[in-house]
């Protein structure tokens, strides 16, 4: 595996899922981190460019070198096929910061963490009589006896990777620990800038086409950490274009010994009660529920049952279809930080690279970096 760290040369623009067209909507909003769909497109395009194959040649697949590139990054999409990924595989992207000689990932505070002025607690499934619109019968509420819970105390919070590892073991850092319990403002800033649409043929501005865009400026030493399969990059460092307006980014490979994840103890968790915490977005056929409600393909051992869920607001991911030259269909995804609780009559464990399905019309989401999870006990 190869880890790469991407840093912004200026600012980045990663559009959210809301429609935007100058003249119809004046505000282009941005998200951070970008979706795996965005980053895999950036990296696959860069790998193709490193091989000296322009997009048109790759798309047409009418030369030997274009077919060689397709073996690396997959066949291009067509109006009748979503394309393939070839040897390409990715995990992430993760927000990360270089701190001294160590790279730490930062994860959104899981949805099962509650806080009040009196303290903090991690929710657990409990037998409570409540009225809810669960999609199936038998689910339990994720609950805490902590009083005066205030959502504002846990809003827009990220956990540094070492604190996240402690959380999986049932321990939370103090809210006064500003290195491990951080607000997004200490990782990135949002800058609002104005623009106006230009008529390319006439070389002048178009009337009524003023718009505003929200750009992301990562803080010092903050960027995106991504894992990709070995042998795809021909250079250990370089520059590439990312996101809206193709803003510049520089990348460099990161030696495993520089990653906190390589030093931390992340054992395979086996037990009768496990919870999955999503680290990247995940798609399921029924919102946050897989086809036929069957979770067994993701586990080994005893047959698990989903008993509770603590979900964040779903996110919408679409994008641009290069083959059809039109927007892709929008799909809802389980947001990072969402938590699913499982139990079984015997020991079981996760046996999947990723916990996700793939929407119709798109390549394999498992290889794109969707559905990455961490496992803990409850």
Tab-separated table of C-alpha atoms in Angstrom:
chain	number	residue	atom	x	y	z
A	1	UNK	CA	0.000	0.000	0.000
A	2	UNK	CA	1.045	3.590	-0.641
A	3	UNK	CA	-0.068	6.511	1.522
A	4	UNK	CA	-0.046	9.983	-0.004
A	5	UNK	CA	-0.588	13.366	1.628
A	6	UNK	CA	-2.296	16.083	-0.407
A	7	UNK	CA	-1.851	19.754	0.525
A	8	UNK	CA	-3.496	22.805	-1.000
A	9	UNK	CA	-1.319	25.314	-2.799
A	10	UNK	CA	-3.990	27.974	-2.356
A	11	UNK	CA	-7.637	27.113	-1.656
A	12	UNK	CA	-9.903	24.235	-2.687
A	13	UNK	CA	-13.514	24.113	-3.823
A	14	UNK	CA	-15.366	20.848	-3.322
A	15	UNK	CA	-19.019	21.360	-4.169
A	16	UNK	CA	-21.699	19.868	-1.973
A	17	UNK	CA	-24.615	17.973	-3.475
A	18	UNK	CA	-26.873	20.967	-4.031
A	19	UNK	CA	-27.565	22.032	-7.631
A	20	UNK	CA	-25.706	25.164	-8.710
A	21	UNK	CA	-25.904	27.156	-11.905
A	22	UNK	CA	-24.856	30.800	-12.165
A	23	UNK	CA	-27.968	32.864	-12.735
A	24	UNK	CA	-30.223	30.343	-10.985
A	25	UNK	CA	-28.427	29.893	-7.667
A	26	UNK	CA	-25.962	32.506	-6.435
A	27	UNK	CA	-24.141	30.432	-3.796
A	28	UNK	CA	-21.794	27.498	-4.466
A	29	UNK	CA	-21.184	25.694	-1.177
A	30	UNK	CA	-18.187	23.550	-0.366
A	31	UNK	CA	-17.556	20.495	1.800
A	32	UNK	CA	-14.424	19.141	3.444
A	33	UNK	CA	-13.188	16.516	3.131
A	34	UNK	CA	-14.354	15.859	-0.438
A	35	UNK	CA	-16.112	12.605	-1.226
A	36	UNK	CA	-14.136	9.527	-2.306
A	37	UNK	CA	-15.825	9.890	-5.708
A	38	UNK	CA	-14.101	13.244	-6.202
A	39	UNK	CA	-10.669	12.113	-5.021
A	40	UNK	CA	-10.595	8.866	-6.988
A	41	UNK	CA	-11.349	10.866	-10.145
A	42	UNK	CA	-8.507	13.263	-9.380
A	43	UNK	CA	-6.012	10.473	-8.747
A	44	UNK	CA	-7.016	8.319	-11.703
A	45	UNK	CA	-6.777	11.330	-14.016
A	46	UNK	CA	-3.348	12.163	-12.627
A	47	UNK	CA	-2.133	8.589	-13.075
A	48	UNK	CA	-3.296	8.680	-16.697
A	49	UNK	CA	-1.506	12.001	-17.235
A	50	UNK	CA	1.705	10.571	-15.728
A	51	UNK	CA	1.524	7.865	-18.373
A	52	UNK	CA	1.357	10.558	-21.068
A	53	UNK	CA	-2.130	9.623	-22.257
A	54	UNK	CA	-4.599	12.509	-22.782
A	55	UNK	CA	-8.248	12.084	-21.811
A	56	UNK	CA	-9.577	11.811	-25.366
A	57	UNK	CA	-7.174	8.993	-26.217
A	58	UNK	CA	-7.953	7.176	-22.978
A	59	UNK	CA	-11.687	7.574	-23.538
A	60	UNK	CA	-11.550	6.172	-27.080
A	61	UNK	CA	-9.267	3.241	-26.115
A	62	UNK	CA	-7.904	3.073	-29.663
A	63	UNK	CA	-4.164	2.844	-28.858
A	64	UNK	CA	-2.016	0.318	-27.041
A	65	UNK	CA	-0.867	2.825	-24.432
A	66	UNK	CA	-4.473	3.853	-23.714
A	67	UNK	CA	-5.306	0.215	-23.067
A	68	UNK	CA	-2.270	-0.080	-20.779
A	69	UNK	CA	-3.547	2.882	-18.778
A	70	UNK	CA	-6.980	1.244	-18.624
A	71	UNK	CA	-5.320	-1.767	-16.994
A	72	UNK	CA	-4.060	0.557	-14.247
A	73	UNK	CA	-7.046	2.825	-13.631
A	74	UNK	CA	-9.901	0.972	-15.313
A	75	UNK	CA	-11.869	1.330	-18.493
A	76	UNK	CA	-13.558	4.698	-19.068
A	77	UNK	CA	-17.307	5.104	-18.605
A	78	UNK	CA	-19.605	4.948	-21.602
A	79	UNK	CA	-23.280	5.849	-22.008
A	80	UNK	CA	-24.045	2.152	-21.369
A	81	UNK	CA	-21.425	1.239	-18.749
A	82	UNK	CA	-20.111	2.843	-15.532
A	83	UNK	CA	-16.573	1.765	-16.421
A	84	UNK	CA	-14.170	-0.221	-14.261
A	85	UNK	CA	-11.312	0.567	-11.873
A	86	UNK	CA	-8.587	-1.797	-13.104
A	87	UNK	CA	-5.817	-2.104	-10.521
A	88	UNK	CA	-6.889	1.108	-8.820
A	89	UNK	CA	-7.956	0.862	-5.179
A	90	UNK	CA	-8.214	3.596	-2.574
A	91	UNK	CA	-9.120	4.260	1.051
A	92	UNK	CA	-10.065	7.717	2.246
A	93	UNK	CA	-9.776	10.623	1.900
A	94	UNK	CA	-9.130	11.460	5.530
A	95	UNK	CA	-8.486	14.879	7.003
A	96	UNK	CA	-4.967	14.724	8.434
A	97	UNK	CA	-2.354	16.967	9.986
A	98	UNK	CA	1.410	16.669	10.023
A	99	UNK	CA	2.499	17.177	13.631
A	100	UNK	CA	6.257	16.975	13.952
A	101	UNK	CA	7.286	13.703	12.355
A	102	UNK	CA	3.841	12.098	12.670
A	103	UNK	CA	0.743	12.269	10.490
A	104	UNK	CA	-2.512	12.075	12.452
A	105	UNK	CA	-5.905	11.550	10.896
A	106	UNK	CA	-8.895	13.454	12.298
A	107	UNK	CA	-12.364	11.890	12.344
A	108	UNK	CA	-15.774	13.531	12.874
A	109	UNK	CA	-17.004	13.039	16.417
A	110	UNK	CA	-19.160	9.889	16.340
A	111	UNK	CA	-22.908	10.364	16.606
A	112	UNK	CA	-23.089	8.299	19.811
A	113	UNK	CA	-21.153	10.839	21.879
A	114	UNK	CA	-23.244	13.124	24.096
A	115	UNK	CA	-22.083	16.006	26.275
A	116	UNK	CA	-23.411	18.367	28.912
A	117	UNK	CA	-21.802	20.863	31.237
A	118	UNK	CA	-21.589	18.032	33.763
A	119	UNK	CA	-19.625	15.632	31.566
A	120	UNK	CA	-19.728	13.335	28.527
A	121	UNK	CA	-21.071	9.901	27.742
A	122	UNK	CA	-21.069	7.314	24.961
A	123	UNK	CA	-24.556	6.123	24.070
A	124	UNK	CA	-25.428	2.434	24.226
A	125	UNK	CA	-28.526	0.532	23.064
A	126	UNK	CA	-31.004	0.272	25.922
A	127	UNK	CA	-34.469	-1.144	26.475
A	128	UNK	CA	-36.569	2.022	26.450
A	129	UNK	CA	-40.162	2.600	25.451
A	130	UNK	CA	-40.130	5.372	22.867
A	131	UNK	CA	-42.128	6.308	19.774
A	132	UNK	CA	-39.960	6.166	16.648
A	133	UNK	CA	-40.270	5.579	12.912
A	134	UNK	CA	-37.652	2.807	12.672
A	135	UNK	CA	-37.623	1.023	9.300
A	136	UNK	CA	-37.928	-2.343	11.059
A	137	UNK	CA	-39.304	-3.509	14.359
A	138	UNK	CA	-37.105	-4.398	17.257
A	139	UNK	CA	-34.483	-1.633	17.083
A	140	UNK	CA	-33.457	-0.086	20.376
A	141	UNK	CA	-32.678	3.580	21.043
A	142	UNK	CA	-29.046	4.542	21.635
A	143	UNK	CA	-29.360	6.064	25.098
A	144	UNK	CA	-27.588	7.755	27.995
A	145	UNK	CA	-28.696	8.765	31.465
A	146	UNK	CA	-26.581	11.929	31.221
A	147	UNK	CA	-28.794	14.926	31.995
A	148	UNK	CA	-29.021	18.268	30.207
A	149	UNK	CA	-27.377	17.021	27.009
A	150	UNK	CA	-26.451	19.967	24.806
A	151	UNK	CA	-25.927	19.249	21.106
A	152	UNK	CA	-23.948	22.466	20.694
A	153	UNK	CA	-21.124	20.990	22.758
A	154	UNK	CA	-20.570	18.167	20.263
A	155	UNK	CA	-21.341	20.029	17.056
A	156	UNK	CA	-18.545	20.475	14.501
A	157	UNK	CA	-16.066	18.474	16.612
A	158	UNK	CA	-13.281	16.199	15.344
A	159	UNK	CA	-11.251	13.614	17.265
A	160	UNK	CA	-7.558	13.161	16.617
A	161	UNK	CA	-6.699	9.597	15.712
A	162	UNK	CA	-5.253	8.674	19.103
A	163	UNK	CA	-8.332	10.041	20.882
A	164	UNK	CA	-10.528	8.161	18.419
A	165	UNK	CA	-8.696	4.934	19.259
A	166	UNK	CA	-9.437	5.600	22.944
A	167	UNK	CA	-13.100	6.270	22.120
A	168	UNK	CA	-13.350	2.818	20.492
A	169	UNK	CA	-12.217	1.394	23.845
A	170	UNK	CA	-14.831	3.436	25.746
A	171	UNK	CA	-12.782	6.477	26.832
A	172	UNK	CA	-13.236	10.087	25.718
A	173	UNK	CA	-10.737	12.957	25.923
A	174	UNK	CA	-11.539	16.074	27.885
A	175	UNK	CA	-13.209	18.843	25.928
A	176	UNK	CA	-10.344	21.010	27.197
A	177	UNK	CA	-7.840	18.827	25.322
A	178	UNK	CA	-7.518	21.155	22.336
A	179	UNK	CA	-5.035	18.891	20.552
A	180	UNK	CA	-7.262	15.839	20.436
A	181	UNK	CA	-10.781	17.342	20.712
A	182	UNK	CA	-10.819	20.014	18.030
A	183	UNK	CA	-13.240	22.220	16.133
A	184	UNK	CA	-13.159	22.304	12.349
A	185	UNK	CA	-11.911	25.903	12.489
A	186	UNK	CA	-8.573	24.581	13.761
A	187	UNK	CA	-8.332	22.296	10.713
A	188	UNK	CA	-9.653	24.492	7.905
A	189	UNK	CA	-11.272	27.840	7.183
A	190	UNK	CA	-14.055	28.769	4.767
A	191	UNK	CA	-13.467	31.766	2.482
A	192	UNK	CA	-16.304	33.336	0.508
A	193	UNK	CA	-15.387	34.831	-2.845
A	194	UNK	CA	-17.410	36.460	-5.590
A	195	UNK	CA	-17.249	35.644	-9.277
A	196	UNK	CA	-19.135	36.399	-12.459
A	197	UNK	CA	-19.862	34.182	-15.416
A	198	UNK	CA	-17.995	35.038	-18.630
A	199	UNK	CA	-19.328	34.602	-22.150
A	200	UNK	CA	-16.396	32.797	-23.802
A	201	UNK	CA	-17.437	33.709	-27.329
A	202	UNK	CA	-17.918	37.423	-26.685
A	203	UNK	CA	-15.201	37.733	-24.070
A	204	UNK	CA	-17.346	39.712	-21.675
A	205	UNK	CA	-19.380	39.198	-18.540
A	206	UNK	CA	-22.937	37.934	-18.656
A	207	UNK	CA	-25.584	40.111	-17.088
A	208	UNK	CA	-27.123	38.771	-13.880
A	209	UNK	CA	-24.495	36.038	-13.502
A	210	UNK	CA	-22.844	37.171	-10.258
A	211	UNK	CA	-22.276	34.310	-7.838
A	212	UNK	CA	-20.533	33.536	-4.562
A	213	UNK	CA	-18.415	30.459	-3.868
A	214	UNK	CA	-17.255	29.065	-0.535
A	215	UNK	CA	-13.645	27.895	-0.758
A	216	UNK	CA	-11.779	25.717	1.728
A	217	UNK	CA	-8.393	26.840	3.055
A	218	UNK	CA	-6.759	24.066	5.115
A	219	UNK	CA	-4.766	25.264	8.102
A	220	UNK	CA	-0.992	24.908	8.255
A	221	UNK	CA	0.170	21.289	7.798
A	222	UNK	CA	-3.435	20.097	7.252
A	223	UNK	CA	-4.359	18.144	4.144
A	224	UNK	CA	-5.868	14.903	2.909
A	225	UNK	CA	-4.380	11.492	3.607
A	226	UNK	CA	-5.234	8.789	1.074
A	227	UNK	CA	-4.210	5.160	0.692
A	228	UNK	CA	-3.858	3.827	-2.848
A	229	UNK	CA	-2.653	0.521	-4.276
A	230	UNK	CA	1.067	0.154	-4.927
A	231	UNK	CA	2.564	0.704	-8.373
A	232	UNK	CA	0.096	3.311	-9.631
A	233	UNK	CA	2.166	6.483	-9.177
A	234	UNK	CA	5.386	6.909	-11.132
A	235	UNK	CA	6.582	9.821	-8.966
A	236	UNK	CA	6.789	10.015	-5.180
A	237	UNK	CA	5.767	13.685	-5.187
A	238	UNK	CA	4.301	16.192	-7.562
A	239	UNK	CA	1.386	18.505	-8.325
A	240	UNK	CA	-2.152	17.894	-9.515
A	241	UNK	CA	-5.450	19.757	-9.961
A	242	UNK	CA	-8.308	19.195	-7.529
A	243	UNK	CA	-11.965	20.082	-7.290
A	244	UNK	CA	-13.810	23.058	-8.678
A	245	UNK	CA	-11.734	25.496	-10.757
A	246	UNK	CA	-9.015	22.813	-10.776
A	247	UNK	CA	-7.109	24.372	-7.889
A	248	UNK	CA	-3.532	23.208	-7.376
A	249	UNK	CA	-2.483	20.613	-4.835
A	250	UNK	CA	0.871	19.066	-4.134
A	251	UNK	CA	1.273	15.509	-3.001
A	252	UNK	CA	3.992	13.396	-1.470
A	253	UNK	CA	4.153	9.785	-0.419
A	254	UNK	CA	4.300	9.173	3.321
A	255	UNK	CA	6.506	6.401	4.782
A	256	UNK	CA	4.507	3.995	6.964
A	257	UNK	CA	6.625	4.770	10.032
A	258	UNK	CA	5.439	8.404	9.882
A	259	UNK	CA	1.768	7.408	10.263
A	260	UNK	CA	0.206	7.263	13.693
A	261	UNK	CA	-2.003	4.455	12.362
A	262	UNK	CA	1.097	2.323	11.783
A	263	UNK	CA	2.212	2.808	15.379
A	264	UNK	CA	-1.182	2.390	17.028
A	265	UNK	CA	-2.611	-0.910	18.183
A	266	UNK	CA	-5.656	-1.535	15.978
A	267	UNK	CA	-6.421	-5.201	16.693
A	268	UNK	CA	-9.157	-7.174	14.982
A	269	UNK	CA	-12.143	-6.834	17.301
A	270	UNK	CA	-14.106	-10.018	17.984
A	271	UNK	CA	-17.051	-10.284	20.326
A	272	UNK	CA	-20.783	-10.648	20.716
A	273	UNK	CA	-21.503	-6.916	20.692
A	274	UNK	CA	-19.747	-4.783	18.098
A	275	UNK	CA	-20.356	-1.336	16.696
A	276	UNK	CA	-19.262	0.049	13.349
A	277	UNK	CA	-18.260	3.709	13.104
A	278	UNK	CA	-18.184	5.016	9.544
A	279	UNK	CA	-15.031	6.908	8.579
A	280	UNK	CA	-16.008	7.613	4.957
A	281	UNK	CA	-19.470	7.853	3.336
A	282	UNK	CA	-21.328	4.618	2.605
A	283	UNK	CA	-24.151	3.855	0.200
A	284	UNK	CA	-26.971	1.399	0.880
A	285	UNK	CA	-29.943	0.467	-1.249
A	286	UNK	CA	-32.427	1.586	1.387
A	287	UNK	CA	-30.769	4.683	2.840
A	288	UNK	CA	-28.789	3.163	5.705
A	289	UNK	CA	-30.130	-0.351	5.201
A	290	UNK	CA	-28.646	-2.879	2.725
A	291	UNK	CA	-30.606	-4.815	0.147
A	292	UNK	CA	-32.923	-7.357	1.829
A	293	UNK	CA	-31.699	-6.040	5.186
A	294	UNK	CA	-28.882	-8.583	5.063
A	295	UNK	CA	-25.722	-7.567	6.953
A	296	UNK	CA	-24.131	-11.030	6.987
A	297	UNK	CA	-21.892	-10.489	3.895
A	298	UNK	CA	-19.869	-8.002	5.953
A	299	UNK	CA	-19.153	-10.313	8.905
A	300	UNK	CA	-17.658	-13.693	9.771
A	301	UNK	CA	-18.641	-15.949	12.659
A	302	UNK	CA	-22.007	-15.897	14.357
A	303	UNK	CA	-24.862	-14.227	12.504
A	304	UNK	CA	-25.155	-10.602	13.708
A	305	UNK	CA	-28.341	-8.622	14.253
A	306	UNK	CA	-28.573	-4.855	13.936
A	307	UNK	CA	-29.987	-3.628	17.252
A	308	UNK	CA	-29.535	0.164	17.178
A	309	UNK	CA	-28.217	3.084	15.159
A	310	UNK	CA	-26.909	6.587	15.867
A	311	UNK	CA	-26.921	8.397	12.532
A	312	UNK	CA	-25.733	11.766	11.361
A	313	UNK	CA	-27.602	13.716	8.703
A	314	UNK	CA	-27.162	11.899	5.366
A	315	UNK	CA	-25.034	13.519	2.686
A	316	UNK	CA	-25.815	13.773	-1.023
A	317	UNK	CA	-23.191	12.880	-3.611
A	318	UNK	CA	-23.550	13.289	-7.351
A	319	UNK	CA	-20.865	14.643	-9.647
A	320	UNK	CA	-20.320	15.012	-13.364
A	321	UNK	CA	-20.601	12.204	-15.905
A	322	UNK	CA	-17.738	12.707	-18.383
A	323	UNK	CA	-19.076	10.157	-20.845
A	324	UNK	CA	-22.598	11.584	-21.030
A	325	UNK	CA	-21.511	15.197	-20.365
A	326	UNK	CA	-24.249	15.694	-17.819
A	327	UNK	CA	-24.700	15.595	-14.034
A	328	UNK	CA	-24.776	12.177	-12.405
A	329	UNK	CA	-27.789	10.997	-10.469
A	330	UNK	CA	-27.734	12.176	-6.864
A	331	UNK	CA	-27.618	9.529	-4.135
A	332	UNK	CA	-27.871	9.753	-0.361
A	333	UNK	CA	-25.010	8.310	1.702
A	334	UNK	CA	-24.513	7.444	5.344
A	335	UNK	CA	-22.334	10.228	6.741
A	336	UNK	CA	-18.974	9.680	8.476
A	337	UNK	CA	-19.435	9.530	12.225
A	338	UNK	CA	-22.612	7.439	11.995
A	339	UNK	CA	-22.685	4.358	14.229
A	340	UNK	CA	-24.394	0.969	13.834
A	341	UNK	CA	-24.685	-1.489	16.754
A	342	UNK	CA	-24.746	-5.249	16.225
A	343	UNK	CA	-25.021	-8.248	18.483
A	344	UNK	CA	-24.984	-12.030	17.988
A	345	UNK	CA	-25.418	-15.217	19.985
A	346	UNK	CA	-21.725	-16.029	19.487
A	347	UNK	CA	-18.498	-14.261	18.601
A	348	UNK	CA	-18.311	-12.507	15.244
A	349	UNK	CA	-16.045	-10.000	13.526
A	350	UNK	CA	-15.868	-7.756	10.501
A	351	UNK	CA	-14.470	-9.522	7.453
A	352	UNK	CA	-15.077	-6.900	4.752
A	353	UNK	CA	-12.670	-4.335	3.325
A	354	UNK	CA	-15.539	-1.840	3.318
A	355	UNK	CA	-19.153	-1.764	4.483
A	356	UNK	CA	-21.031	-0.334	1.536
A	357	UNK	CA	-23.002	-1.168	-1.574
A	358	UNK	CA	-22.587	0.445	-4.995
A	359	UNK	CA	-25.240	2.684	-6.576
A	360	UNK	CA	-26.440	1.809	-10.069
A	361	UNK	CA	-24.359	3.381	-12.823
A	362	UNK	CA	-21.144	3.770	-10.810
A	363	UNK	CA	-17.995	1.622	-10.448
A	364	UNK	CA	-17.299	-0.535	-7.409
A	365	UNK	CA	-17.591	1.669	-4.314
A	366	UNK	CA	-15.511	-0.683	-2.187
A	367	UNK	CA	-12.413	0.022	-4.302
A	368	UNK	CA	-13.188	3.758	-4.364
A	369	UNK	CA	-12.795	4.264	-0.627
A	370	UNK	CA	-16.432	4.353	0.419
A	371	UNK	CA	-17.652	2.531	3.509
A	372	UNK	CA	-14.424	2.547	5.517
A	373	UNK	CA	-15.222	1.756	9.154
A	374	UNK	CA	-13.662	1.380	12.583
A	375	UNK	CA	-14.856	-1.344	14.951
A	376	UNK	CA	-15.414	-1.114	18.673
A	377	UNK	CA	-17.309	-3.000	21.365
A	378	UNK	CA	-20.328	-1.772	23.285
